[in-house]
Tab-separated table of C-alpha atoms in Angstrom:
chain	number	residue	atom	x	y	z
A	1	MET	CA	-4.533	84.962	78.901
A	2	GLU	CA	-2.764	84.321	75.599
A	3	THR	CA	-4.136	81.210	73.897
A	4	THR	CA	-2.743	79.034	71.139
A	5	GLU	CA	-5.783	77.552	69.378
A	6	VAL	CA	-5.841	74.240	67.534
A	7	ASP	CA	-7.068	73.733	63.981
A	8	SER	CA	-10.125	71.470	64.091
A	9	GLU	CA	-10.212	70.420	60.418
A	10	LEU	CA	-11.021	66.779	59.779
A	11	SER	CA	-7.722	65.131	58.946
A	12	LEU	CA	-5.726	62.165	60.182
A	13	PHE	CA	-3.492	64.290	62.367
A	14	LYS	CA	-5.951	67.026	63.043
A	15	TYR	CA	-3.818	68.609	65.711
A	16	GLY	CA	-0.365	69.564	64.505
A	17	ASN	CA	2.561	70.095	66.867
A	18	LEU	CA	2.062	73.822	67.325
A	19	GLU	CA	5.408	74.551	68.905
A	20	ALA	CA	8.605	72.586	69.227
A	21	LEU	CA	9.785	72.015	72.776
A	22	PRO	CA	12.283	74.807	73.537
A	23	SER	CA	15.867	73.631	73.779
A	24	ASP	CA	16.197	74.590	77.441
A	25	TYR	CA	13.484	72.044	78.319
A	26	ARG	CA	15.009	69.072	76.523
A	27	ASP	CA	17.660	67.975	79.012
A	28	LEU	CA	16.011	68.544	82.382
A	29	SER	CA	17.015	66.138	85.111
A	30	GLU	CA	14.246	64.360	86.981
A	31	THR	CA	15.024	66.350	90.123
A	32	GLU	CA	14.953	69.682	88.300
A	33	ARG	CA	11.763	68.737	86.477
A	34	ARG	CA	10.000	67.806	89.707
A	35	GLN	CA	11.025	71.071	91.335
A	36	ARG	CA	9.846	73.163	88.398
A	37	ILE	CA	6.529	71.308	88.099
A	38	ALA	CA	5.936	71.759	91.838
A	39	ALA	CA	6.719	75.469	91.589
A	40	ALA	CA	4.346	75.957	88.649
A	41	ARG	CA	1.579	74.066	90.417
A	42	GLU	CA	2.074	76.187	93.517
A	43	VAL	CA	1.414	79.278	91.398
A	44	LEU	CA	-1.592	77.733	89.645
A	45	GLY	CA	-3.233	76.153	92.692
A	46	ASP	CA	-6.754	74.880	92.061
A	47	ASP	CA	-6.860	76.550	88.634
A	48	VAL	CA	-5.238	73.490	87.053
A	49	LEU	CA	-6.111	69.783	87.058
A	50	VAL	CA	-3.558	67.261	85.784
A	51	LEU	CA	-4.925	63.946	84.486
A	52	GLY	CA	-2.733	60.927	83.766
A	53	HIS	CA	-3.880	57.969	81.716
A	54	ASN	CA	-3.110	54.481	82.995
A	55	TYR	CA	-0.695	53.945	80.110
A	56	GLN	CA	1.537	56.896	80.965
A	57	ARG	CA	4.984	56.373	82.437
A	58	ARG	CA	5.723	56.793	86.141
A	59	GLU	CA	7.278	60.237	85.599
A	60	ILE	CA	3.889	61.465	84.364
A	61	VAL	CA	1.414	59.738	86.695
A	62	GLU	CA	3.308	60.826	89.807
A	63	HIS	CA	2.275	64.408	88.959
A	64	ALA	CA	-1.354	63.579	88.145
A	65	ASP	CA	-4.303	64.492	90.358
A	66	HIS	CA	-6.157	61.486	88.945
A	67	VAL	CA	-4.991	58.352	87.119
A	68	GLY	CA	-7.454	56.232	85.150
A	69	ASP	CA	-8.871	55.259	81.778
A	70	SER	CA	-9.886	57.761	79.128
A	71	TYR	CA	-13.586	58.212	79.871
A	72	GLN	CA	-13.069	58.100	83.622
A	73	LEU	CA	-10.543	60.934	83.348
A	74	SER	CA	-12.940	62.984	81.218
A	75	GLU	CA	-15.526	62.598	83.969
A	76	TYR	CA	-12.990	63.844	86.510
A	77	ALA	CA	-12.448	66.876	84.289
A	78	ALA	CA	-16.190	67.516	84.036
A	79	ASP	CA	-16.587	67.276	87.818
A	80	SER	CA	-13.738	69.700	88.447
A	81	ASP	CA	-13.922	73.465	88.860
A	82	ALA	CA	-10.399	73.852	87.498
A	83	GLU	CA	-10.071	76.455	84.754
A	84	HIS	CA	-7.357	74.446	82.996
A	85	VAL	CA	-7.219	70.671	82.509
A	86	VAL	CA	-3.895	69.209	81.388
A	87	PHE	CA	-4.750	65.807	79.899
A	88	CYS	CA	-1.727	63.511	79.779
A	89	GLY	CA	-3.159	61.127	77.219
A	90	VAL	CA	-3.791	61.168	73.478
A	91	THR	CA	-5.765	63.511	71.243
A	92	PHE	CA	-9.119	61.702	71.209
A	93	MET	CA	-9.073	61.671	75.022
A	94	ALA	CA	-8.513	65.405	75.205
A	95	GLU	CA	-11.366	65.847	72.721
A	96	SER	CA	-13.680	63.781	74.930
A	97	ALA	CA	-12.739	65.919	77.913
A	98	ASP	CA	-13.541	69.026	75.886
A	99	LEU	CA	-16.953	67.569	75.021
A	100	LEU	CA	-17.805	66.852	78.666
A	101	THR	CA	-16.445	70.004	80.327
A	102	ASP	CA	-18.102	73.409	80.304
A	103	ASP	CA	-17.148	76.370	78.115
A	104	GLU	CA	-15.128	78.016	80.886
A	105	GLN	CA	-12.682	75.121	81.067
A	106	THR	CA	-9.710	74.756	78.734
A	107	ILE	CA	-8.225	71.375	77.801
A	108	LEU	CA	-4.510	71.191	77.054
A	109	LEU	CA	-2.474	68.273	75.702
A	110	PRO	CA	1.249	68.297	76.564
A	111	SER	CA	2.289	67.014	73.113
A	112	MET	CA	0.213	67.247	69.959
A	113	GLU	CA	2.177	64.292	68.562
A	114	ALA	CA	0.247	61.997	70.922
A	115	SER	CA	-2.232	60.726	68.346
A	116	CYS	CA	-3.734	57.244	68.793
A	117	PRO	CA	-2.988	55.031	65.742
A	118	MET	CA	-6.216	53.059	66.191
A	119	ALA	CA	-8.325	56.224	66.218
A	120	GLY	CA	-6.550	57.217	63.007
A	121	MET	CA	-7.642	53.952	61.362
A	122	ALA	CA	-11.231	55.215	61.173
A	123	GLU	CA	-11.554	58.854	60.213
A	124	ALA	CA	-15.051	60.210	59.784
A	125	LEU	CA	-14.329	61.131	56.150
A	126	GLN	CA	-13.124	57.593	55.458
A	127	VAL	CA	-16.139	56.050	57.154
A	128	ASP	CA	-18.458	58.372	55.270
A	129	ALA	CA	-16.929	57.224	51.994
A	130	ALA	CA	-17.605	53.562	52.858
A	131	TRP	CA	-21.006	54.129	54.399
A	132	GLU	CA	-23.019	54.160	51.177
A	133	ARG	CA	-21.713	50.730	50.223
A	134	ILE	CA	-22.429	49.307	53.670
A	135	GLU	CA	-25.935	50.779	53.736
A	136	ARG	CA	-26.658	49.488	50.246
A	137	ALA	CA	-25.498	45.974	51.120
A	138	THR	CA	-27.514	45.913	54.340
A	139	GLU	CA	-30.540	47.610	52.789
A	140	GLY	CA	-30.005	50.640	55.004
A	141	ASP	CA	-31.040	48.912	58.228
A	142	VAL	CA	-27.714	49.494	59.970
A	143	VAL	CA	-26.666	51.279	63.174
A	144	PRO	CA	-23.085	52.478	63.801
A	145	ILE	CA	-21.255	52.221	67.122
A	146	THR	CA	-17.895	53.820	67.674
A	147	TYR	CA	-15.577	52.887	70.496
A	148	MET	CA	-14.579	55.751	72.784
A	149	ASN	CA	-11.116	55.457	71.206
A	150	SER	CA	-12.096	57.569	68.210
A	151	TYR	CA	-12.078	61.199	67.186
A	152	ALA	CA	-14.945	63.546	67.932
A	153	ASP	CA	-15.936	63.802	64.274
A	154	LEU	CA	-16.505	60.036	64.118
A	155	LYS	CA	-18.590	60.200	67.291
A	156	ALA	CA	-20.595	62.949	65.560
A	157	PHE	CA	-20.954	60.815	62.406
A	158	CYS	CA	-22.367	57.937	64.458
A	159	ALA	CA	-24.878	60.205	66.166
A	160	GLU	CA	-26.009	61.617	62.827
A	161	HIS	CA	-26.583	58.072	61.530
A	162	GLY	CA	-28.598	56.908	64.514
A	163	GLY	CA	-25.722	55.404	66.486
A	164	LEU	CA	-23.792	55.975	69.672
A	165	VAL	CA	-20.485	55.650	71.514
A	166	CYS	CA	-19.388	52.830	73.808
A	167	THR	CA	-16.541	51.985	76.159
A	168	SER	CA	-14.939	48.582	76.589
A	169	SER	CA	-17.125	48.140	79.672
A	170	ASN	CA	-20.489	48.726	78.005
A	171	ALA	CA	-19.928	47.507	74.440
A	172	ASP	CA	-22.420	44.663	74.966
A	173	ALA	CA	-25.135	47.090	76.086
A	174	ALA	CA	-24.379	49.300	73.075
A	175	PHE	CA	-24.711	46.293	70.739
A	176	GLU	CA	-28.056	45.388	72.293
A	177	TRP	CA	-29.248	49.000	71.941
A	178	ALA	CA	-28.203	49.117	68.287
A	179	LEU	CA	-29.722	45.737	67.410
A	180	SER	CA	-33.035	46.820	68.927
A	181	ARG	CA	-33.060	49.603	66.321
A	182	GLY	CA	-31.635	47.821	63.292
A	183	ASP	CA	-30.626	44.441	61.924
A	184	THR	CA	-26.900	45.149	61.604
A	185	VAL	CA	-24.315	46.855	63.786
A	186	VAL	CA	-21.285	48.541	62.253
A	187	PHE	CA	-18.606	48.644	64.953
A	188	LEU	CA	-15.467	50.746	64.652
A	189	PRO	CA	-12.598	51.233	64.880
A	190	ASP	CA	-11.502	48.186	66.929
A	191	LYS	CA	-12.343	44.873	65.275
A	192	HIS	CA	-11.101	42.831	68.243
A	193	LEU	CA	-13.348	44.525	70.794
A	194	GLY	CA	-16.170	44.166	68.286
A	195	ARG	CA	-15.466	40.478	67.700
A	196	ASN	CA	-15.122	39.701	71.408
A	197	THR	CA	-18.407	41.469	72.141
A	198	ALA	CA	-20.190	39.694	69.277
A	199	ASN	CA	-18.813	36.328	70.437
A	200	ALA	CA	-19.981	36.910	74.012
A	201	MET	CA	-23.450	37.780	72.715
A	202	GLY	CA	-23.609	34.726	70.448
A	203	LEU	CA	-24.143	36.688	67.226
A	204	ASP	CA	-24.289	34.306	64.273
A	205	SER	CA	-22.826	36.325	61.421
A	206	VAL	CA	-19.870	38.672	61.933
A	207	VAL	CA	-18.086	40.190	58.928
A	208	GLU	CA	-14.909	42.269	58.835
A	209	PHE	CA	-14.766	45.230	56.466
A	210	ASP	CA	-11.411	46.429	55.109
A	211	PRO	CA	-11.837	50.082	54.042
A	212	TRP	CA	-8.457	50.208	52.332
A	213	ALA	CA	-9.254	47.288	50.024
A	214	ASP	CA	-12.979	48.137	49.966
A	215	ALA	CA	-13.592	44.448	50.674
A	216	SER	CA	-15.311	42.342	53.314
A	217	SER	CA	-14.662	38.879	54.718
A	218	GLY	CA	-18.232	37.787	54.017
A	219	ASP	CA	-21.651	38.895	52.821
A	220	LEU	CA	-22.440	42.285	54.345
A	221	GLY	CA	-26.120	41.753	53.665
A	222	ASP	CA	-26.307	38.748	56.000
A	223	ALA	CA	-24.194	40.236	58.794
A	224	ASP	CA	-25.382	40.821	62.341
A	225	ALA	CA	-22.227	42.840	62.909
A	226	VAL	CA	-19.794	44.506	60.515
A	227	LEU	CA	-16.390	45.135	62.108
A	228	TRP	CA	-14.166	47.910	60.787
A	229	ASP	CA	-10.600	46.691	60.221
A	230	GLY	CA	-8.872	48.652	62.983
A	231	TYR	CA	-6.931	47.509	66.022
A	232	CYS	CA	-4.714	48.557	68.918
A	233	GLN	CA	-1.078	47.891	68.079
A	234	VAL	CA	-0.279	47.158	71.727
A	235	HIS	CA	-3.055	44.640	72.359
A	236	GLU	CA	-2.874	42.896	68.993
A	237	ARG	CA	0.676	41.876	69.873
A	238	PHE	CA	-0.535	39.339	72.441
A	239	THR	CA	-1.050	35.735	71.313
A	240	ALA	CA	-2.565	32.570	72.745
A	241	ASP	CA	1.003	31.234	73.007
A	242	HIS	CA	1.767	34.055	75.448
A	243	VAL	CA	-1.097	32.850	77.638
A	244	ALA	CA	0.116	29.241	77.435
A	245	ASP	CA	3.674	30.287	78.314
A	246	ALA	CA	2.410	32.357	81.243
A	247	ARG	CA	0.468	29.376	82.586
A	248	ASP	CA	3.576	27.207	82.334
A	249	ALA	CA	5.604	29.796	84.245
A	250	HIS	CA	2.866	30.632	86.775
A	251	PRO	CA	0.499	27.622	87.054
A	252	ASP	CA	-1.685	29.134	89.776
A	253	ALA	CA	-1.879	32.647	88.361
A	254	THR	CA	-4.978	34.489	87.207
A	255	VAL	CA	-4.655	35.710	83.623
A	256	VAL	CA	-6.599	38.895	82.873
A	257	VAL	CA	-6.516	40.636	79.494
A	258	HIS	CA	-8.032	43.665	77.829
A	259	PRO	CA	-10.899	43.076	75.329
A	260	GLU	CA	-8.867	44.846	72.634
A	261	CYS	CA	-6.815	41.634	72.486
A	262	ARG	CA	-7.336	39.007	69.777
A	263	PRO	CA	-10.336	36.694	70.397
A	264	GLU	CA	-8.111	33.658	70.892
A	265	VAL	CA	-6.261	35.508	73.687
A	266	VAL	CA	-9.527	36.482	75.348
A	267	ALA	CA	-10.743	32.878	75.087
A	268	ALA	CA	-7.577	31.584	76.742
A	269	ALA	CA	-7.602	34.093	79.612
A	270	ASP	CA	-9.395	33.707	82.947
A	271	GLU	CA	-10.845	37.192	82.913
A	272	THR	CA	-11.326	39.992	80.411
A	273	GLY	CA	-12.062	43.620	81.073
A	274	SER	CA	-11.249	47.287	80.777
A	275	THR	CA	-8.276	48.911	82.478
A	276	ALA	CA	-10.575	49.569	85.446
A	277	THR	CA	-11.514	45.870	85.591
A	278	ILE	CA	-7.872	44.838	85.314
A	279	SER	CA	-6.951	47.218	88.130
A	280	GLU	CA	-9.789	45.890	90.307
A	281	THR	CA	-8.698	42.291	89.646
A	282	VAL	CA	-5.215	43.071	90.933
A	283	ALA	CA	-6.524	45.087	93.888
A	284	ASP	CA	-8.827	42.226	94.934
A	285	ALA	CA	-6.148	39.536	94.662
A	286	ASP	CA	-4.532	38.091	97.788
A	287	ARG	CA	-0.987	39.124	98.606
A	288	GLU	CA	0.442	35.701	97.752
A	289	GLU	CA	-1.355	35.493	94.387
A	290	THR	CA	0.135	36.156	90.958
A	291	VAL	CA	-1.845	38.049	88.347
A	292	VAL	CA	-0.699	37.918	84.725
A	293	VAL	CA	-1.886	41.019	82.868
A	294	GLY	CA	-2.288	41.469	79.124
A	295	THR	CA	-2.324	45.189	78.455
A	296	GLU	CA	0.022	48.151	77.955
A	297	ILE	CA	3.240	47.673	79.912
A	298	HIS	CA	3.122	50.897	81.943
A	299	LEU	CA	-0.182	49.937	83.576
A	300	VAL	CA	1.294	46.525	84.419
A	301	GLU	CA	4.294	48.242	86.027
A	302	HIS	CA	2.057	50.664	87.957
A	303	LEU	CA	-0.076	47.829	89.319
A	304	ASP	CA	2.995	45.865	90.377
A	305	ARG	CA	4.351	48.968	92.119
A	306	TRP	CA	1.059	49.914	93.792
A	307	HIS	CA	0.082	46.465	95.120
A	308	GLU	CA	1.764	43.708	97.124
A	309	THR	CA	0.363	41.100	94.738
A	310	ASP	CA	2.879	39.835	92.172
A	311	VAL	CA	1.824	41.379	88.831
A	312	VAL	CA	3.431	39.907	85.702
A	313	ALA	CA	3.298	41.168	82.110
A	314	LEU	CA	1.693	38.623	79.778
A	315	CYS	CA	4.482	38.626	77.208
A	316	GLY	CA	7.361	39.453	79.536
A	317	ASP	CA	10.128	41.581	78.086
A	318	ALA	CA	8.454	41.453	74.672
A	319	CYS	CA	5.547	43.625	75.896
A	320	MET	CA	5.474	47.084	74.428
A	321	ASP	CA	4.358	50.528	75.461
A	322	CYS	CA	1.935	52.741	73.575
A	323	ASN	CA	3.851	54.797	71.015
A	324	ALA	CA	1.295	57.598	71.182
A	325	MET	CA	1.379	57.835	74.979
A	326	ARG	CA	5.165	57.909	74.818
A	327	GLN	CA	4.961	61.295	73.075
A	328	VAL	CA	3.771	62.865	76.342
A	329	ASP	CA	7.251	63.392	77.691
A	330	PRO	CA	7.483	64.757	81.257
A	331	ASN	CA	9.521	67.670	79.894
A	332	TYR	CA	6.475	68.628	77.814
A	333	LEU	CA	4.375	68.559	80.975
A	334	THR	CA	6.849	70.941	82.606
A	335	TRP	CA	6.627	73.269	79.599
A	336	ILE	CA	2.820	73.269	79.569
A	337	LEU	CA	2.518	73.965	83.311
A	338	GLU	CA	5.141	76.707	83.324
A	339	GLY	CA	3.379	78.290	80.363
A	340	LEU	CA	0.111	78.309	82.310
A	341	ALA	CA	1.870	79.834	85.300
A	342	ASP	CA	3.099	82.596	82.968
A	343	GLY	CA	-0.379	83.145	81.549
A	344	VAL	CA	0.114	81.255	78.246
A	345	ASP	CA	-2.152	78.407	77.096
A	346	ARG	CA	-0.259	75.974	74.864
A	347	ASN	CA	-1.672	73.071	72.845
A	348	VAL	CA	-5.333	73.782	73.472
A	349	VAL	CA	-7.723	71.092	72.220
A	350	SER	CA	-11.072	72.537	71.207
A	351	VAL	CA	-13.644	70.564	69.231
A	352	ASP	CA	-15.538	72.461	66.548
A	353	PRO	CA	-18.938	73.457	68.032
A	354	ASP	CA	-20.974	71.812	65.249
A	355	VAL	CA	-19.029	68.565	65.628
A	356	ALA	CA	-19.293	68.794	69.395
A	357	ARG	CA	-23.090	69.064	69.365
A	358	SER	CA	-23.495	65.829	67.419
A	359	ALA	CA	-20.734	64.010	69.305
A	360	GLU	CA	-22.439	64.887	72.580
A	361	VAL	CA	-25.622	63.220	71.285
A	362	ALA	CA	-23.684	59.983	70.770
A	363	LEU	CA	-22.283	60.223	74.300
A	364	ASP	CA	-25.701	61.012	75.759
A	365	ARG	CA	-27.152	57.915	74.118
A	366	MET	CA	-24.446	55.840	75.762
A	367	LEU	CA	-25.148	57.375	79.145
A	368	GLU	CA	-28.862	56.572	78.781
A	369	LEU	CA	-28.205	52.824	78.386
């Protein structure tokens, strides 16, 4: 099978858009697209697995074999015997799937423009440049943790410096693991998840580090946790005023938000948790209940469509979708699947073997918690 390989150099957009979408794919109707995707999948059978992240639009998830969060989908890929895995998510997710699957499986990303802005806020090269200063200020007794929402080379960097990976569900356990091995945690790239975790654990001294200004909000040497100045553009948009407005509009509602939200939003909510936790909260709610959800708008819309419970977006019409996820257009999915049916692999994501070995160590440490 002809394969288009991806350059694995360490750069902000490490996967370029290898091919422009052909003109005859750009104006497909939804009916035509569905028919062509179904025909391609009929040819491919069990040789292909399509994964759709929770934040993808309806026109993507309706074609997915599994819908879920990033790590959950990578586990589905690893458990599958499919030769090809089409990951409808963003680049770091496809990398994680490549790390967890075996060498006989190929990971494809419908659009190489789907690159998470938050992951791009903490490149391994950038972190490496700041690391000496952080180590010097903390006398070297520091352990790095990277959120799953990061590139493979940063996961590898953390492993090589005694650290590990975490998800939004096990960040507290990762903090405890790190603090049992050092006096200071460096958490990246999401400062809000880091702050919310530190607050829940009652850590006394939490300092933010701005790599662009090479400055910190306090004394690094006294810090229990150093938070890299990165954030999710979708979740940072929510404010405590949105929670207050939602309570005025829906007095009896349960407000559940993602831990990538600002600390004041998390403090004002009834519940906080990962996309899986948010989904479970809605699924467990009574039919007559209202659940106000603070996360990416497509997941809110899916939950409202999938359940009889009334599901309301935290900031109403002002809520936004994920710009990176938006790049995975359903026409790109059609193009990728028809290419596979014709024996052509497009937009293959393959992590450099040396990077992969170290990144897998960081994942293994998380799994051992």
